[in-house]
Tab-separated table of N, CA and C in Angstrom:
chain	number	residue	atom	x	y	z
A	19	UNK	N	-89.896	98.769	179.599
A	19	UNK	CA	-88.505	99.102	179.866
A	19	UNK	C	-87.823	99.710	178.634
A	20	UNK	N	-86.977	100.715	179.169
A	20	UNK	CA	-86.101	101.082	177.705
A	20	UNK	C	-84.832	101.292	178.334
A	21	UNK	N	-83.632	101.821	177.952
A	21	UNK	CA	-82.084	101.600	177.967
A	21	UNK	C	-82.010	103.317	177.264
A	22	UNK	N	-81.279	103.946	178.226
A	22	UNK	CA	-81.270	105.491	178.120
A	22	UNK	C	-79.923	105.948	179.147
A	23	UNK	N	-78.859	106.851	178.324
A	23	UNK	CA	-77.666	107.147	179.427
A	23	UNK	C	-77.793	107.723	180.389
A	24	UNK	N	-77.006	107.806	181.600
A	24	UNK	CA	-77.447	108.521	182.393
A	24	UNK	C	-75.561	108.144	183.196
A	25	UNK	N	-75.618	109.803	183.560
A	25	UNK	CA	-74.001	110.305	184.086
A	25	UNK	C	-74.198	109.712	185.490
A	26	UNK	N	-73.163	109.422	186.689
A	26	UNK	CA	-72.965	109.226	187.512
A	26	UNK	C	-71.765	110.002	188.388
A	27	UNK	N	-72.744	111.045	188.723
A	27	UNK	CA	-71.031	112.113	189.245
A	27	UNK	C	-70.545	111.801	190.899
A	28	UNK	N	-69.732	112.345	191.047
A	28	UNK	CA	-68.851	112.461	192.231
A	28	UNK	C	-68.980	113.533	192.777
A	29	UNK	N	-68.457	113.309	193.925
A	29	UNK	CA	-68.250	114.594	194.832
A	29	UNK	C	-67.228	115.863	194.106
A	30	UNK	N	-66.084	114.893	193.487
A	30	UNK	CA	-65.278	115.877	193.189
A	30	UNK	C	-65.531	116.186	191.838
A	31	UNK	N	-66.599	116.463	191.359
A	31	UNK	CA	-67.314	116.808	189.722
A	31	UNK	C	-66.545	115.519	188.431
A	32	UNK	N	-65.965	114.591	189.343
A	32	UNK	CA	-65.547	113.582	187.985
A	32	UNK	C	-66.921	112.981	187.657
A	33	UNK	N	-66.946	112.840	186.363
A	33	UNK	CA	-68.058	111.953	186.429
A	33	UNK	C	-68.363	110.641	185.686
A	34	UNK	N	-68.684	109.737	185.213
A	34	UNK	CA	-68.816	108.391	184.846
A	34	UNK	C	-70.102	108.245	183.637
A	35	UNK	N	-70.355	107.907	182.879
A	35	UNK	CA	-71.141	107.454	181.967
A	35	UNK	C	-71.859	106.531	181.761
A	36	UNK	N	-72.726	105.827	181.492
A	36	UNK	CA	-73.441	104.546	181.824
A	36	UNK	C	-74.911	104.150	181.116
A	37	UNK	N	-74.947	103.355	180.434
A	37	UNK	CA	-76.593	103.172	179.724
A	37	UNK	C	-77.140	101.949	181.164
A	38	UNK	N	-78.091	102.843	181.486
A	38	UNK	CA	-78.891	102.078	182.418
A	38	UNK	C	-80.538	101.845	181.622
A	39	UNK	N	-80.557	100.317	182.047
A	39	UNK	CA	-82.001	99.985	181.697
A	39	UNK	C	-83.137	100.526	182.340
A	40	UNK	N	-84.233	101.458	182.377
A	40	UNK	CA	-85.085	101.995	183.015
A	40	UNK	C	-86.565	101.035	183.136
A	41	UNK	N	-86.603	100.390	184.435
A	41	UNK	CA	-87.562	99.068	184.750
A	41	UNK	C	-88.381	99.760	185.936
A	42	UNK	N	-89.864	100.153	185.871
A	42	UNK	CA	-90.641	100.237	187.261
A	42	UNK	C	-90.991	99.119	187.813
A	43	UNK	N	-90.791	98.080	187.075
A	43	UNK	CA	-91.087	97.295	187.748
A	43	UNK	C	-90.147	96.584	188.771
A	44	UNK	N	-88.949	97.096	188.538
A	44	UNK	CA	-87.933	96.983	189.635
A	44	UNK	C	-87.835	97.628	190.498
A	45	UNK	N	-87.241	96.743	192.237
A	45	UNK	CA	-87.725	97.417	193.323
A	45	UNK	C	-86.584	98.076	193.776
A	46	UNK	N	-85.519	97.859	193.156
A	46	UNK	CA	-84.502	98.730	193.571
A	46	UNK	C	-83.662	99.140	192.410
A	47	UNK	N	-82.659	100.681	192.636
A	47	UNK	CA	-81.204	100.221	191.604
A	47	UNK	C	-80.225	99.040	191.791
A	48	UNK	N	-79.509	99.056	190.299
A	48	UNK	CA	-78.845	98.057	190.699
A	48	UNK	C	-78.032	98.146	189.517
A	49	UNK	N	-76.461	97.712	189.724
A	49	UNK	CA	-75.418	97.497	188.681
A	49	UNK	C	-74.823	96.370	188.927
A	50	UNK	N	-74.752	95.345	187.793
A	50	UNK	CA	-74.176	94.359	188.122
A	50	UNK	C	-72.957	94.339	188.143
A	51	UNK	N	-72.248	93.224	188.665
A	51	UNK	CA	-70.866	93.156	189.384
A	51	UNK	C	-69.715	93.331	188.262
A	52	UNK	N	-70.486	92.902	187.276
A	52	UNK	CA	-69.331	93.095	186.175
A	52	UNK	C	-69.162	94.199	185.471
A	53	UNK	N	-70.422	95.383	185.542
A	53	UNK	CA	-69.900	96.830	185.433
A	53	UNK	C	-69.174	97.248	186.261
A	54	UNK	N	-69.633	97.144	187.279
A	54	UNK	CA	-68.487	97.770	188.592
A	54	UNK	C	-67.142	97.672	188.404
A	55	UNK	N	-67.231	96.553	188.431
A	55	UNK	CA	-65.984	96.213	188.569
A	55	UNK	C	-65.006	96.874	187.516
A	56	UNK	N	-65.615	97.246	186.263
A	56	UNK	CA	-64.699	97.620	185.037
A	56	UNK	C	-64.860	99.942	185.335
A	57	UNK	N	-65.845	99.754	186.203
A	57	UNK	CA	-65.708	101.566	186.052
A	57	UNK	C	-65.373	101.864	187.585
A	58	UNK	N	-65.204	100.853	188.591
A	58	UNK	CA	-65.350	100.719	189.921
A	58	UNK	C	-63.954	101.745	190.598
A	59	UNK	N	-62.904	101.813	189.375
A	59	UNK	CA	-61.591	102.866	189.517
A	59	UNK	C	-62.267	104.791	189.501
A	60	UNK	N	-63.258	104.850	189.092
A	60	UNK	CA	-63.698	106.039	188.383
A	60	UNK	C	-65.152	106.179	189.225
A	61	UNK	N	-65.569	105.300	189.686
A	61	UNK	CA	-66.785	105.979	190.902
A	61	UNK	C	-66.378	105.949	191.795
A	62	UNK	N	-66.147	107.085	192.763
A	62	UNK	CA	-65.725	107.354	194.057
A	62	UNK	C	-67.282	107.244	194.964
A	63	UNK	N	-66.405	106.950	195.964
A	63	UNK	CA	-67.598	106.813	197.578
A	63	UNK	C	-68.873	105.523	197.434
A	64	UNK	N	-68.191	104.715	196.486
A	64	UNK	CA	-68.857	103.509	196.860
A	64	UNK	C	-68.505	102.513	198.286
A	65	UNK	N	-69.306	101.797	198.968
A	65	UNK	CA	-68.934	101.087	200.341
A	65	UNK	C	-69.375	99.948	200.044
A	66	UNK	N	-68.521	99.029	200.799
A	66	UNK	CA	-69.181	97.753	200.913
A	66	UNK	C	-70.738	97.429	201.358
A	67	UNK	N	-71.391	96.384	200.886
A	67	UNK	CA	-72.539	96.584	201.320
A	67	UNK	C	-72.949	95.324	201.685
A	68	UNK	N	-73.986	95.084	203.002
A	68	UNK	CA	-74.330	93.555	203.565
A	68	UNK	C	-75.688	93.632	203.670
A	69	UNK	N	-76.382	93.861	201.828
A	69	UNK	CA	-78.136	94.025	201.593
A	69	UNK	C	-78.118	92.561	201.412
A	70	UNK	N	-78.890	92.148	201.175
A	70	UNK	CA	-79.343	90.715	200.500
A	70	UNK	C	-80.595	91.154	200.257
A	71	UNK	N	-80.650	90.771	198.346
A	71	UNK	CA	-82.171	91.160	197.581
A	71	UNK	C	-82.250	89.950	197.320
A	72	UNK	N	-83.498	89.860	197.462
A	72	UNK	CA	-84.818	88.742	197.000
A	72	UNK	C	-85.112	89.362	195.417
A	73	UNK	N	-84.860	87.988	194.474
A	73	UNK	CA	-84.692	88.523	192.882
A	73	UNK	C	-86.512	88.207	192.804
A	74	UNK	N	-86.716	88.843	191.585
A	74	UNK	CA	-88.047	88.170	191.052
A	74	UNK	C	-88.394	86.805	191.458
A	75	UNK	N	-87.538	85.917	191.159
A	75	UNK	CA	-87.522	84.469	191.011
A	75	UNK	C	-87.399	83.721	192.348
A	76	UNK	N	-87.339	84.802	193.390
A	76	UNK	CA	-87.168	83.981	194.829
A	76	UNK	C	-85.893	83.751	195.238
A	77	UNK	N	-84.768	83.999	194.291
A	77	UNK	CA	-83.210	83.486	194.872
A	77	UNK	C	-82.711	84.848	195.900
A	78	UNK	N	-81.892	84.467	196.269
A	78	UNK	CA	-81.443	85.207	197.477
A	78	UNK	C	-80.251	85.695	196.748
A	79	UNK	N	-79.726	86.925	196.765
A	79	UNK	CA	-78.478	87.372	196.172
A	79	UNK	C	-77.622	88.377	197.123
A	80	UNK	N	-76.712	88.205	197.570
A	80	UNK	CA	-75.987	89.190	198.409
A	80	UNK	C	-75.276	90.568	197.955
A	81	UNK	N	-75.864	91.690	198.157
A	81	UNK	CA	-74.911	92.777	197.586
A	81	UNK	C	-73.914	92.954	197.852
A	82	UNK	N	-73.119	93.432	196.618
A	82	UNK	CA	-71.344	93.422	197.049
A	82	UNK	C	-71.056	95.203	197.732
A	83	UNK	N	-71.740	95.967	197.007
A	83	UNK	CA	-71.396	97.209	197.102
A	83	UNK	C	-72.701	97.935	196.879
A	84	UNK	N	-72.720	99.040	197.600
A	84	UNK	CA	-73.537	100.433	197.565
A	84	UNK	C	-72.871	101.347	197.098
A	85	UNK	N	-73.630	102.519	195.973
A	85	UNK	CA	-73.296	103.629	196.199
A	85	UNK	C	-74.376	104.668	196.010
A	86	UNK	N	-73.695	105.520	196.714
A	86	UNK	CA	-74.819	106.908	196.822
A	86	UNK	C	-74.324	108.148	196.394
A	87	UNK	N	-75.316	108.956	195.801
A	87	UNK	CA	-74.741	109.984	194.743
A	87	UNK	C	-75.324	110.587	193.907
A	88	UNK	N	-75.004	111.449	193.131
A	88	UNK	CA	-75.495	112.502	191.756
A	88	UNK	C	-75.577	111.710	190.608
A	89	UNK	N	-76.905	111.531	190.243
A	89	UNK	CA	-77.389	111.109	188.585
A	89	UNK	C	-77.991	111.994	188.134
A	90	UNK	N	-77.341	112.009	187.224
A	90	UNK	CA	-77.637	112.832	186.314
A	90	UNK	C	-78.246	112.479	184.587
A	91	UNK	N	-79.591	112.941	184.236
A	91	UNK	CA	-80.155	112.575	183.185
A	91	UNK	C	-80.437	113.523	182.532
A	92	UNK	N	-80.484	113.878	181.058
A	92	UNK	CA	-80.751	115.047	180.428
A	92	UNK	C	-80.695	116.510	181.339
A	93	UNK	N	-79.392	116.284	182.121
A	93	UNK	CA	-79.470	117.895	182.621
A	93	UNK	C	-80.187	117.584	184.247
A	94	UNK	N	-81.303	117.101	184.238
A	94	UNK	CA	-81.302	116.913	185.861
A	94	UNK	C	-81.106	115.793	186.774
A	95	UNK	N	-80.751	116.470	187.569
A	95	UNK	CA	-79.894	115.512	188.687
A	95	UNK	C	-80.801	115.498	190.065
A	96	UNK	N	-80.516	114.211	190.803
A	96	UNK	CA	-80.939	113.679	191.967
A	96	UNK	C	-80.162	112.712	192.578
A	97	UNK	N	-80.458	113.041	193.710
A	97	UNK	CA	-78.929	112.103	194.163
A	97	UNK	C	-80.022	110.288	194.557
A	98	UNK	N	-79.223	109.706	194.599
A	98	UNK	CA	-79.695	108.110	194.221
A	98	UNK	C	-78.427	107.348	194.827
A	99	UNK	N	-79.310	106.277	194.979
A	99	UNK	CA	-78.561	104.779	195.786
A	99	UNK	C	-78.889	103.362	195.042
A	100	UNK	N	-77.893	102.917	194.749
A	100	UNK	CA	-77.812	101.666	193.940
A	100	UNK	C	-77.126	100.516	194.271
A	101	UNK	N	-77.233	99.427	194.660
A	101	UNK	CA	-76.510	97.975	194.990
A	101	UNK	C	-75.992	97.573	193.877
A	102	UNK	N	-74.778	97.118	194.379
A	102	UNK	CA	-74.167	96.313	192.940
A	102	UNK	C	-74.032	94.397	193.404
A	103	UNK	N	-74.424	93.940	192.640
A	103	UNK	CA	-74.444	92.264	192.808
A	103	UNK	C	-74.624	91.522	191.243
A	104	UNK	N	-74.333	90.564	191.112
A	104	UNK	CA	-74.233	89.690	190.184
A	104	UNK	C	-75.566	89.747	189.044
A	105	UNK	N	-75.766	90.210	187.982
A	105	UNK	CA	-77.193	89.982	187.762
A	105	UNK	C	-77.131	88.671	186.531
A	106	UNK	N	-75.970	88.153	186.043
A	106	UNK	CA	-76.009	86.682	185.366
A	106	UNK	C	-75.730	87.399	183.742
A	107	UNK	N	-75.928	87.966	183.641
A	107	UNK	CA	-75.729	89.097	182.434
A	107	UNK	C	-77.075	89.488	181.913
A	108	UNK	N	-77.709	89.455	182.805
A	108	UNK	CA	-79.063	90.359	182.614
A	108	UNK	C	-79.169	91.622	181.925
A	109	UNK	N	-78.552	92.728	182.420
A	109	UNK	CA	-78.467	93.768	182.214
A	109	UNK	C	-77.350	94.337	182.824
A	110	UNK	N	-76.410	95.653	182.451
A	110	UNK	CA	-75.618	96.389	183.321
A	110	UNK	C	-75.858	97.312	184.235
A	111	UNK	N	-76.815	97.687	184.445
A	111	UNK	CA	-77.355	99.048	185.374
A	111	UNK	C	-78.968	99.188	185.242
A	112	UNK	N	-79.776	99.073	186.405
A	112	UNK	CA	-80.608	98.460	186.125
A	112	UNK	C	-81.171	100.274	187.299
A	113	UNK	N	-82.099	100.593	186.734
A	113	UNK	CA	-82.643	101.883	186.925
A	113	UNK	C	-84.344	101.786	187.494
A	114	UNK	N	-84.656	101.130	188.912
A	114	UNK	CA	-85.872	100.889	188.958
A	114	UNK	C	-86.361	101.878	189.720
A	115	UNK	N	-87.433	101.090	190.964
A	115	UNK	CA	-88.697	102.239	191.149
A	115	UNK	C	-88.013	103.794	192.030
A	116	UNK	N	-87.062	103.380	192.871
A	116	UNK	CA	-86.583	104.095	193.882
A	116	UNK	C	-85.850	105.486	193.716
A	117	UNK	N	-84.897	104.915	191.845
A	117	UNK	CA	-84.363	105.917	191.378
A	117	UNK	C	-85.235	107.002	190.585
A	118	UNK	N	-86.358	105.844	189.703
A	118	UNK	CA	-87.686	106.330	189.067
A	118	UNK	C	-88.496	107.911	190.066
C-alpha cells in the first residue's frame, strides 16, 4: 500500500482534493465518514447509500453514502464509485481493487 493524491471532480468541473491510500487488497473504494463529512459541502452527486460491507475482520458495517464520478490521478481520469462508512480512523480514502 502507498498514500498518493488523487482529485475528485464534479459534473460542474469543481473539483476536490484528497490523499487516498492505494490497497489491492481492498475489495472496494471507500472514504471514511469523517472525511466526508468535512469535504461532503464540495462533492456534489453523492446519494445515500443502503450497502452493508463485510470488513476484513468479519464485522458488518453499513454504508452511509455513495458516490460516483471523475478521479482523477496524474492527469488521467476514470470515473469510479466509492462508499463512505466509518473506518475507526483507519485511513481517510481508501483506493482498492475496483478503482485499481
Amino acid at each position: 500500500p502507498f498514500i498518493h493524491p488523487v482529485t475528485l471532480k464534479n459534473e460542474d468541473s469543481t473539483e476536490t482534493m484528497i490523499q487516498a491510500l492505494f490497497d489491492d487488497g481492498a475489495m472496494t473504494g471507500a472514504m471514511s465518514s469523517s472525511t466526508f463529512n468535512a469535504i461532503k459541502h464540495t462533492l456534489k452527486g453523492w446519494r445515500l447509500s443502503s450497502q452493508i460491507l463485510r470488513m476484513a475482520n468479519g464485522t458488518i458495517v453499513p454504508s452511509e453514502a455513495v458516490w460516483t464520478g471523475t478521479i482523477n490521478i496524474k492527469n488521467t481520469e476514470v470515473m469510479g464509485t466509492f462508499e463512505v462508512f466509518d473506518s475507526t480512523g483507519g485511513w481517510s480514502f481508501l483506493f482498492g481493487k475496483p478503482l485499481l
